[in-house]
Amino acid sequence: MSSETESPADLAARPSTVLAGLAVLFLLLVFLTGVRGLGDGFKLLGGDLLDTFFVATANPFVALMVGLLATTLVQSSSVTTSMVVGLVAAPENPLPLANAVPMIMGANIGTTVTNTVVAMAHLRRADEFRRAFSVATCHDFFNYLSVLVLLPLEMATGFLSRGAAALAGRLDVVGGSSFDSPLSSLLKAAVSPLRALAEALFSASHGQGIVVVLASGALILGALVLIVRVLHSALLSKTEHLIERSLGRSALIAIAVGCLVTAMVQSSSITTSLLVPLAGVGVITLRQAFPVTIGANIGTTLTALMASLAVAGPNAQAGIEIALTHLAFNLAGTVLIYPWAPVRGFVLDLVRRFADLAARSKILAIAYLLAIFYGLPALVAVLWN
């Protein structure tokens, strides 16, 4: 009966959609295996390296820059936040929760590098570049302003992490510490080949730990890259249509669409990078793109929440707490900036003025990209050492 109402194209698309769904499920298992293996690997590394990492990230500004630089290098905040969840939840606790919060905030800033790079494609046409650059950098300015306000408040009061801990305590979620869930058993079995390979290559636990950590990191990065590609190819036309339909409607709808699209394609960079060329050619305005960008910021927290399901052991609750802290930070930034017309207007006006300067001086735009996303973290690293 359904074949009479569906077009041949719809019927032909069904097998590919099913295959894409199965591929994503398999890649999610690989991703969660990597998160689980990361904790096991740091357990094998022992206390000396963990103490060094603890001392380095105890400085919140250094931790912020670590999160920023790591994200710009891998071009994905999802990879960074997933690894942070794995480290926080690892049995040896290589990354305390308090140190992880600035890293999560840094990852939020680092993820904006992609759409800023995309805007550079419009560099030769001044008016087009001005529009594209303003939409790209509104994400940068929003995240930087959120960090400038919320990081000192978090350091002084711990309100984000405390609220996340309270919520995690109320949730009926146990990351494997109280019972051996089917998912936990499956991931434990999936990590076993990594442990076996490490034991075959090295007899010392440090060597084994390095192998497991590197292999787990590769699994996380590879799985997320492939998930994004599969979902991008399967859902690109639908996501573009969804974004276009939301533009010009209420801000809440635009925020919800940005959140939904990012959750669907597992990448805020894809969502925000779709907006940049649309703005460049004049299809959308900065005011229309801003709430979609904010929604993408919220939607990207889903990956860390999924990663927290993979952790097990005595620190499993901490993994859930840092994932919820990531969500709380992005929600707090949204509430802090967007609902208030004077604050929202200040951000948009600042972005427009900066885009005007960048359009007049292309060197300024390139210098901004290199300095903010690469130069500043490198400078902090040199000064710290």
PDB file of C-alpha atoms in Angstrom, residues 76 173 242 250 266 331:
ATOM      1  CA  SER A  76      35.908  18.940  16.568  1.00  0.00           C
ATOM      2  CA  VAL A 173      22.002   6.539  35.800  1.00  0.00           C
ATOM      3  CA  LEU A 242      15.160  22.424   8.150  1.00  0.00           C
ATOM      4  CA  SER A 250      10.713  32.877  16.189  1.00  0.00           C
ATOM      5  CA  GLN A 266      26.853  15.178  15.542  1.00  0.00           C
ATOM      6  CA  LEU A 331      22.505  26.722  28.555  1.00  0.00           C
TER       7      LEU A 331
END
